[in-house]
Short mmCIF file of C-alpha atoms and ligand atoms in Angstrom, two decimals:
data_model
loop_
_atom_site.label_atom_id
_atom_site.label_comp_id
_atom_site.label_asym_id
_atom_site.label_seq_id
_atom_site.Cartn_x
_atom_site.Cartn_y
_atom_site.Cartn_z
CA MET A 135 -42.57 35.35 -31.62
CA TYR A 136 -39.05 36.17 -32.75
CA ASP A 137 -36.18 33.73 -33.01
CA ILE A 138 -33.73 36.27 -31.58
CA ILE A 139 -34.21 39.57 -29.83
CA ILE A 140 -31.13 41.75 -29.57
CA VAL A 141 -31.22 44.44 -26.88
CA GLY A 142 -29.07 47.33 -28.08
CA GLY A 143 -28.10 48.58 -31.53
CA GLY A 144 -24.38 49.32 -31.22
CA ALA A 145 -21.60 47.48 -33.03
CA GLY A 146 -22.21 44.22 -31.12
CA GLY A 147 -25.98 44.28 -31.53
CA LEU A 148 -25.93 45.29 -35.19
CA THR A 149 -23.38 42.61 -36.08
CA ALA A 150 -25.44 40.01 -34.25
CA GLY A 151 -28.38 41.30 -36.33
CA ILE A 152 -26.40 40.90 -39.57
CA TYR A 153 -25.47 37.31 -38.73
CA ALA A 154 -28.86 36.30 -37.35
CA GLY A 155 -30.75 37.90 -40.23
CA ARG A 156 -28.42 36.40 -42.79
CA GLY A 157 -28.93 33.02 -41.09
CA GLY A 158 -32.64 33.32 -41.86
CA LEU A 159 -33.69 33.91 -38.26
CA LYS A 160 -36.56 36.22 -37.41
CA THR A 161 -34.60 38.95 -35.67
CA LEU A 162 -35.59 42.04 -33.72
CA ILE A 163 -33.13 44.69 -32.56
CA ILE A 164 -34.49 46.98 -29.85
CA GLU A 165 -32.59 50.26 -29.47
CA LYS A 166 -33.55 52.96 -27.00
CA ALA A 167 -31.92 56.01 -28.57
CA PHE A 168 -29.97 55.84 -31.82
CA THR A 169 -28.24 52.96 -33.55
CA GLY A 170 -24.48 52.81 -33.55
CA GLY A 171 -23.91 53.12 -29.81
CA GLN A 172 -20.78 54.83 -28.57
CA ALA A 173 -19.06 54.29 -31.93
CA ALA A 174 -21.64 56.61 -33.51
CA THR A 175 -20.30 59.39 -31.29
CA THR A 176 -16.71 58.80 -32.38
CA TYR A 177 -15.23 61.36 -34.75
CA GLU A 178 -12.83 59.14 -36.66
CA VAL A 179 -12.32 55.39 -36.65
CA ASP A 180 -8.94 54.35 -37.99
CA ASN A 181 -8.55 50.89 -36.51
CA TYR A 182 -11.56 49.06 -37.93
CA PRO A 183 -10.22 46.62 -40.53
CA GLY A 184 -11.06 47.24 -44.14
CA PHE A 185 -11.23 51.01 -43.94
CA ASN A 186 -7.77 52.15 -44.92
CA GLU A 187 -9.10 55.65 -45.47
CA THR A 188 -10.31 56.84 -42.07
CA ILE A 189 -14.08 56.54 -41.70
CA SER A 190 -16.22 58.55 -39.30
CA GLY A 191 -17.95 56.67 -36.48
CA PRO A 192 -21.47 57.64 -37.66
CA ASP A 193 -20.68 56.56 -41.26
CA LEU A 194 -19.33 53.18 -40.17
CA MET A 195 -22.31 52.54 -37.93
CA MET A 196 -24.81 53.61 -40.62
CA LYS A 197 -23.21 51.03 -42.90
CA MET A 198 -23.61 48.36 -40.21
CA GLU A 199 -27.24 49.31 -39.68
CA ALA A 200 -27.95 49.18 -43.42
CA GLN A 201 -26.31 45.76 -43.60
CA ALA A 202 -28.45 44.43 -40.72
CA LYS A 203 -31.58 45.77 -42.44
CA LYS A 204 -30.48 44.25 -45.75
CA PHE A 205 -30.61 40.86 -44.06
CA ASN A 206 -34.10 41.62 -42.71
CA ALA A 207 -33.24 42.35 -39.10
CA GLU A 208 -36.08 44.52 -37.79
CA ILE A 209 -35.02 47.57 -35.78
CA ILE A 210 -37.36 49.36 -33.38
CA TYR A 211 -36.71 52.28 -31.04
CA GLU A 212 -38.10 51.51 -27.59
CA ASP A 213 -36.79 51.56 -24.05
CA VAL A 214 -36.32 48.08 -22.57
CA THR A 215 -37.52 48.17 -18.97
CA ASP A 216 -37.31 44.50 -17.96
CA ILE A 217 -36.41 41.07 -19.24
CA GLU A 218 -37.54 37.58 -18.22
CA VAL A 219 -34.91 34.95 -18.80
CA ASP A 220 -35.81 31.98 -16.60
CA GLU A 221 -38.35 30.29 -18.92
CA LYS A 222 -37.55 28.72 -22.27
CA ILE A 223 -39.32 31.56 -24.07
CA LYS A 224 -37.63 34.84 -23.13
CA LYS A 225 -39.61 38.03 -22.67
CA VAL A 226 -38.48 41.59 -23.25
CA LYS A 227 -40.64 44.37 -21.84
CA THR A 228 -40.36 47.85 -23.24
CA ASN A 229 -42.10 51.16 -22.58
CA ASN A 230 -44.47 50.13 -25.38
CA SER A 231 -44.98 46.36 -25.46
CA VAL A 232 -43.78 42.88 -24.53
CA TYR A 233 -41.79 40.87 -27.07
CA GLU A 234 -40.97 37.15 -27.00
CA ALA A 235 -38.06 35.21 -28.45
CA LYS A 236 -36.34 31.87 -28.34
CA ALA A 237 -32.98 33.48 -27.65
CA LEU A 238 -31.79 36.84 -26.37
CA ILE A 239 -28.61 38.73 -27.14
CA LEU A 240 -27.80 41.46 -24.62
CA ALA A 241 -25.90 44.28 -26.30
CA MET A 242 -26.67 47.27 -24.09
CA GLY A 243 -23.13 48.66 -24.19
CA ALA A 244 -21.76 51.15 -21.72
CA ASN A 245 -22.17 54.82 -20.86
CA PRO A 246 -19.60 57.44 -19.89
CA ARG A 247 -18.62 57.44 -16.22
CA GLU A 248 -19.29 60.58 -14.20
CA LEU A 249 -16.56 62.22 -12.12
CA GLY A 250 -18.95 62.75 -9.23
CA LEU A 251 -18.34 66.50 -8.83
CA SER A 252 -21.03 68.52 -7.10
CA LYS A 253 -22.09 70.68 -10.09
CA GLU A 254 -21.43 68.01 -12.70
CA ARG A 255 -25.07 67.09 -13.33
CA GLN A 256 -26.37 70.62 -12.85
CA LEU A 257 -24.06 71.97 -15.59
CA ARG A 258 -24.37 69.04 -17.99
CA GLY A 259 -25.18 70.65 -21.32
CA ALA A 260 -24.05 74.02 -19.97
CA GLY A 261 -20.35 73.41 -20.32
CA VAL A 262 -20.09 69.86 -19.01
CA SER A 263 -20.06 67.22 -21.75
CA TYR A 264 -19.29 63.53 -22.12
CA CYS A 265 -19.10 63.61 -25.91
CA ALA A 266 -16.58 65.85 -27.64
CA THR A 267 -17.69 64.65 -31.05
CA CYS A 268 -21.31 65.58 -30.33
CA ASP A 269 -20.72 68.91 -28.59
CA GLY A 270 -17.27 70.05 -29.71
CA ALA A 271 -18.53 72.44 -32.37
CA PHE A 272 -20.31 74.52 -29.69
CA TYR A 273 -16.91 75.35 -28.22
CA ARG A 274 -15.34 76.91 -31.29
CA ASP A 275 -12.72 79.54 -30.27
CA LYS A 276 -13.18 78.70 -26.58
CA ILE A 277 -10.71 77.30 -24.07
CA VAL A 278 -11.72 73.85 -22.86
CA ALA A 279 -10.46 71.03 -20.67
CA VAL A 280 -10.63 67.27 -21.10
CA VAL A 281 -10.33 64.96 -18.09
CA GLY A 282 -8.86 61.47 -18.43
CA GLY A 283 -5.83 59.71 -19.85
CA GLY A 284 -7.33 56.91 -21.96
CA ASP A 285 -7.97 56.64 -25.69
CA THR A 286 -11.22 58.57 -25.45
CA ALA A 287 -9.72 61.52 -23.54
CA VAL A 288 -6.77 61.88 -25.89
CA GLU A 289 -8.94 61.49 -28.99
CA ASP A 290 -11.30 64.11 -27.56
CA ALA A 291 -8.43 66.52 -26.91
CA LEU A 292 -7.14 66.05 -30.46
CA PHE A 293 -10.62 66.55 -31.90
CA LEU A 294 -11.27 69.68 -29.82
CA SER A 295 -7.93 71.16 -30.86
CA LYS A 296 -9.43 71.57 -34.33
CA PHE A 297 -11.92 74.15 -32.95
CA CYS A 298 -10.38 75.48 -29.77
CA PRO A 299 -7.33 77.69 -29.29
CA LYS A 300 -6.31 75.76 -26.17
CA VAL A 301 -7.18 72.35 -24.74
CA TYR A 302 -6.05 71.32 -21.28
CA LEU A 303 -5.77 67.55 -20.90
CA ILE A 304 -5.97 66.81 -17.21
CA HIS A 305 -4.79 63.41 -16.08
CA ARG A 306 -4.51 62.02 -12.57
CA ARG A 307 -1.18 60.24 -13.21
CA ASP A 308 2.13 61.04 -14.90
CA GLN A 309 1.56 58.66 -17.83
CA LEU A 310 -1.27 58.41 -20.31
CA ARG A 311 -3.16 55.15 -20.68
CA ALA A 312 -3.98 55.84 -24.34
CA VAL A 313 -2.24 53.95 -27.14
CA LYS A 314 1.14 55.33 -28.21
CA VAL A 315 0.01 56.68 -31.56
CA LEU A 316 -2.54 58.92 -29.83
CA GLN A 317 -0.06 59.94 -27.14
CA GLU A 318 2.45 61.04 -29.77
CA ALA A 319 -0.18 63.06 -31.60
CA ALA A 320 -1.15 64.82 -28.35
CA PHE A 321 2.47 65.52 -27.40
CA GLN A 322 3.08 67.10 -30.80
CA ASN A 323 -0.08 69.21 -30.79
CA GLU A 324 0.76 72.75 -29.73
CA LYS A 325 -2.78 73.53 -28.66
CA ILE A 326 -2.88 70.68 -26.13
CA GLU A 327 -1.36 71.28 -22.70
CA ILE A 328 -1.22 68.16 -20.58
CA ILE A 329 -1.58 68.77 -16.87
CA TRP A 330 -0.15 65.72 -15.11
CA ASP A 331 -0.89 64.24 -11.67
CA THR A 332 -3.92 66.42 -11.36
CA THR A 333 -7.57 65.98 -10.49
CA VAL A 334 -10.53 68.29 -10.95
CA GLU A 335 -11.82 69.32 -7.52
CA GLU A 336 -14.61 71.69 -8.45
CA ILE A 337 -16.48 73.13 -11.39
CA LEU A 338 -16.72 76.93 -11.22
CA GLY A 339 -19.76 78.85 -12.44
CA GLU A 340 -23.44 78.76 -11.53
CA ASP A 341 -25.42 78.67 -14.78
CA LYS A 342 -22.58 77.61 -17.04
CA VAL A 343 -19.02 76.41 -16.73
CA GLU A 344 -16.65 79.35 -16.20
CA GLY A 345 -13.67 77.45 -14.92
CA ILE A 346 -12.39 74.47 -12.97
CA ARG A 347 -10.39 74.16 -9.74
CA VAL A 348 -7.67 71.57 -10.09
CA LYS A 349 -5.28 70.03 -7.60
CA ASN A 350 -1.85 68.57 -8.21
CA LYS A 351 -1.73 65.33 -6.27
CA LYS A 352 2.05 65.41 -5.82
CA THR A 353 2.51 69.03 -4.73
CA ASN A 354 -1.04 69.67 -3.38
CA GLU A 355 -1.01 72.92 -5.36
CA VAL A 356 -4.53 74.11 -6.12
CA LYS A 357 -5.25 76.45 -9.02
CA ASP A 358 -8.15 77.66 -11.14
CA LEU A 359 -8.24 77.29 -14.92
CA ALA A 360 -10.55 79.51 -16.94
CA VAL A 361 -12.36 77.13 -19.30
CA GLU A 362 -15.82 77.24 -20.84
CA GLY A 363 -16.07 73.55 -21.55
CA LEU A 364 -15.27 70.51 -19.44
CA PHE A 365 -15.20 67.23 -21.36
CA ILE A 366 -15.21 64.24 -19.06
CA ALA A 367 -13.68 61.05 -20.51
CA VAL A 368 -12.85 58.89 -17.52
CA GLY A 369 -14.06 55.53 -18.75
CA VAL A 370 -17.41 53.86 -18.97
CA VAL A 371 -19.95 51.99 -16.85
CA PRO A 372 -21.87 49.05 -18.30
CA ASN A 373 -25.60 49.37 -18.98
CA SER A 374 -26.48 46.24 -17.06
CA ASP A 375 -29.11 47.54 -14.62
CA ILE A 376 -31.99 45.66 -16.27
CA VAL A 377 -30.26 42.30 -15.82
CA LYS A 378 -29.10 42.75 -12.22
CA GLY A 379 -30.25 39.79 -10.14
CA LYS A 380 -31.22 37.88 -13.30
CA ILE A 381 -27.94 37.28 -15.12
CA GLU A 382 -24.52 36.81 -13.55
CA ILE A 383 -22.47 40.02 -13.54
CA ASN A 384 -19.07 40.82 -12.03
CA ASN A 385 -18.30 43.36 -9.28
CA ASN A 386 -18.03 46.15 -11.86
CA GLY A 387 -21.41 45.35 -13.40
CA TYR A 388 -20.14 43.62 -16.56
CA ILE A 389 -22.04 40.52 -17.72
CA ILE A 390 -20.04 37.32 -17.46
CA THR A 391 -20.07 35.02 -20.50
CA ASP A 392 -18.19 32.03 -21.77
CA GLU A 393 -16.23 32.05 -25.04
CA GLY A 394 -19.45 31.48 -26.97
CA MET A 395 -20.94 34.65 -25.42
CA LEU A 396 -23.37 32.51 -23.36
CA THR A 397 -24.37 33.96 -19.99
CA ASN A 398 -25.33 31.77 -17.03
CA LYS A 399 -28.85 31.39 -18.55
CA PHE A 400 -29.55 29.10 -21.49
CA GLY A 401 -30.46 30.98 -24.64
CA VAL A 402 -29.18 34.30 -23.30
CA TYR A 403 -25.97 35.77 -24.73
CA ALA A 404 -24.11 39.03 -24.10
CA VAL A 405 -21.85 40.96 -26.48
CA GLY A 406 -19.78 44.12 -26.71
CA ASP A 407 -19.01 46.65 -24.01
CA VAL A 408 -21.57 45.32 -21.52
CA ARG A 409 -19.63 42.04 -21.35
CA GLU A 410 -16.64 41.25 -19.14
CA LYS A 411 -13.65 41.30 -21.52
CA THR A 412 -10.18 42.76 -21.93
CA LEU A 413 -10.50 44.90 -25.05
CA ARG A 414 -13.53 47.11 -25.74
CA GLN A 415 -13.39 48.18 -29.37
CA ILE A 416 -15.74 48.23 -32.34
CA VAL A 417 -13.98 45.22 -33.84
CA THR A 418 -14.27 43.14 -30.65
CA ALA A 419 -17.93 44.09 -30.22
CA ALA A 420 -18.57 43.04 -33.81
CA ALA A 421 -16.74 39.76 -33.25
CA ASP A 422 -18.80 39.11 -30.11
CA GLY A 423 -21.98 39.76 -32.10
CA ALA A 424 -21.03 37.26 -34.79
CA ILE A 425 -20.14 34.59 -32.23
CA ALA A 426 -23.33 35.12 -30.21
CA ALA A 427 -25.59 34.97 -33.28
CA TYR A 428 -23.89 31.77 -34.40
CA ALA A 429 -24.25 30.23 -30.93
CA ALA A 430 -27.88 31.34 -30.65
CA GLU A 431 -28.66 29.91 -34.08
CA ARG A 432 -27.27 26.54 -32.99
CA TYR A 433 -29.13 26.69 -29.68
CA ILE A 434 -32.41 27.37 -31.50
CA SER A 435 -31.91 24.60 -34.05
CA GLU A 436 -30.91 22.04 -31.42
CA ASN A 437 -34.04 22.60 -29.31
CA LYS A 438 -37.71 21.83 -29.95
CA TRP A 439 -40.12 24.78 -30.10
CA GLU A 440 -43.91 24.88 -30.13
CA GLU A 441 -45.00 27.35 -32.77
P1 LIG B 272 -10.34 53.94 -20.06
O1 LIG B 272 -9.41 53.29 -21.01
O2 LIG B 272 -10.93 53.14 -18.94
O3 LIG B 272 -9.57 55.20 -19.47
C1 LIG B 272 -10.18 55.99 -18.47
C2 LIG B 272 -9.19 57.08 -18.11
O4 LIG B 272 -9.80 57.93 -17.15
C3 LIG B 272 -7.91 56.55 -17.49
O5 LIG B 272 -6.82 57.31 -17.93
C4 LIG B 272 -8.15 56.75 -16.01
O6 LIG B 272 -6.98 57.03 -15.30
C5 LIG B 272 -9.03 57.96 -15.98
N1 LIG B 272 -9.95 57.96 -14.84
C6 LIG B 272 -10.80 56.99 -14.46
N2 LIG B 272 -11.52 57.38 -13.38
C7 LIG B 272 -11.09 58.62 -13.09
C8 LIG B 272 -11.44 59.55 -12.08
N3 LIG B 272 -12.39 59.28 -11.18
N4 LIG B 272 -10.80 60.74 -12.07
C9 LIG B 272 -9.86 61.03 -12.98
N5 LIG B 272 -9.47 60.20 -13.97
C10 LIG B 272 -10.09 58.99 -14.01
O7 LIG B 272 -11.62 54.60 -20.80
P2 LIG B 272 -11.80 55.17 -22.29
O8 LIG B 272 -10.67 56.03 -22.68
O9 LIG B 272 -13.18 55.72 -22.35
O10 LIG B 272 -11.78 53.87 -23.16
C11 LIG B 272 -12.74 52.83 -22.92
C12 LIG B 272 -12.44 51.67 -23.87
O11 LIG B 272 -12.74 52.06 -25.20
C13 LIG B 272 -10.97 51.26 -23.84
O12 LIG B 272 -10.89 49.87 -23.97
C14 LIG B 272 -10.38 51.96 -25.04
O13 LIG B 272 -9.26 51.30 -25.57
C15 LIG B 272 -11.57 51.92 -25.99
N6 LIG B 272 -11.47 53.02 -26.97
C16 LIG B 272 -10.78 52.76 -28.10
C17 LIG B 272 -10.64 53.76 -29.03
C18 LIG B 272 -9.88 53.46 -30.29
O14 LIG B 272 -9.40 52.35 -30.44
N7 LIG B 272 -9.74 54.39 -31.21
C19 LIG B 272 -11.19 55.03 -28.82
C20 LIG B 272 -11.86 55.26 -27.65
C21 LIG B 272 -11.99 54.25 -26.71
P3 LIG B 272 -5.83 55.90 -15.06
O15 LIG B 272 -5.10 55.82 -16.36
O16 LIG B 272 -5.03 56.48 -13.95
O17 LIG B 272 -6.57 54.66 -14.67
#
């Protein structure tokens, strides 16, 4: 049996692993795909404290993973299919096995939101992408569009402008949501054309993206843009499906915790982007992870356990 099982190996999960491992707890991190979470798909991170020289997302997350391993947190790559949280000993079922722990830290993060267009899934990987950092290089010398007005969309547009002669940034309002420093960089970038008050109505092309049909919400003007790539960056949805009906979540699917990251079940904590909170960043996920590991450590030491 483990002291703590952490479900998810992004910034929140890895930091919880660092703290739990360093605290001498027998710690297991279960990750379904690759460690680092969304941050590992980020081109540059320039707001994580301590890295005055910009660090790439993958590099930062590899450092976090190495640090968790240094403190003996065990990392395995399996898909968690179910959890049992009602008994004192918590169970985590994966595609491979069942693991038990005294405390659980839920760090499943969030995934990109889909736009819901009819050919969006069909053409995913054939021009439709949710990760400019992962796929951008395939679009060298091609005209592309990014949808969204948040930090991710603007960062994606800036990143793509390094490869692409033209990047349309399509936003449904007349103001970007992204932080000012990113906005300014986009405004000054000659390759980026921002198309305001506009939504994507249709993806054009059968086997690959050949264009998009967009509509101006103020004028109702509809026009087609010839693009070969459509990067969708319209926010995220929390990966909370496995806890639905077991742990309290809000109307948007985010897990509700108190300040100590405790959910409505004793011994079960939630951290990072899967948690209801105001600011979803690497630094806040890391802070959540530290707090949850500390709280879990106290919970374990204050209770009696049969070994
Ligand atoms: P976000 O901040 O939720 O922004 C989503 C954007 O997509 C908004 O501009 C929104 O428009 C638009 N949108 C949502 N649904 C849409 C739809 N159906 N059709 C068209 N547009 C739609 O998401 P995000 O940019 O992915 O960022 C997520 C979190 O990660 C944020 O907290 C962000 O600060 C953080 N983040 C931080 C950094 C960084 O610090 N470097 C980098 C990336 C992400 P409206 O503006 O009209 O709502």
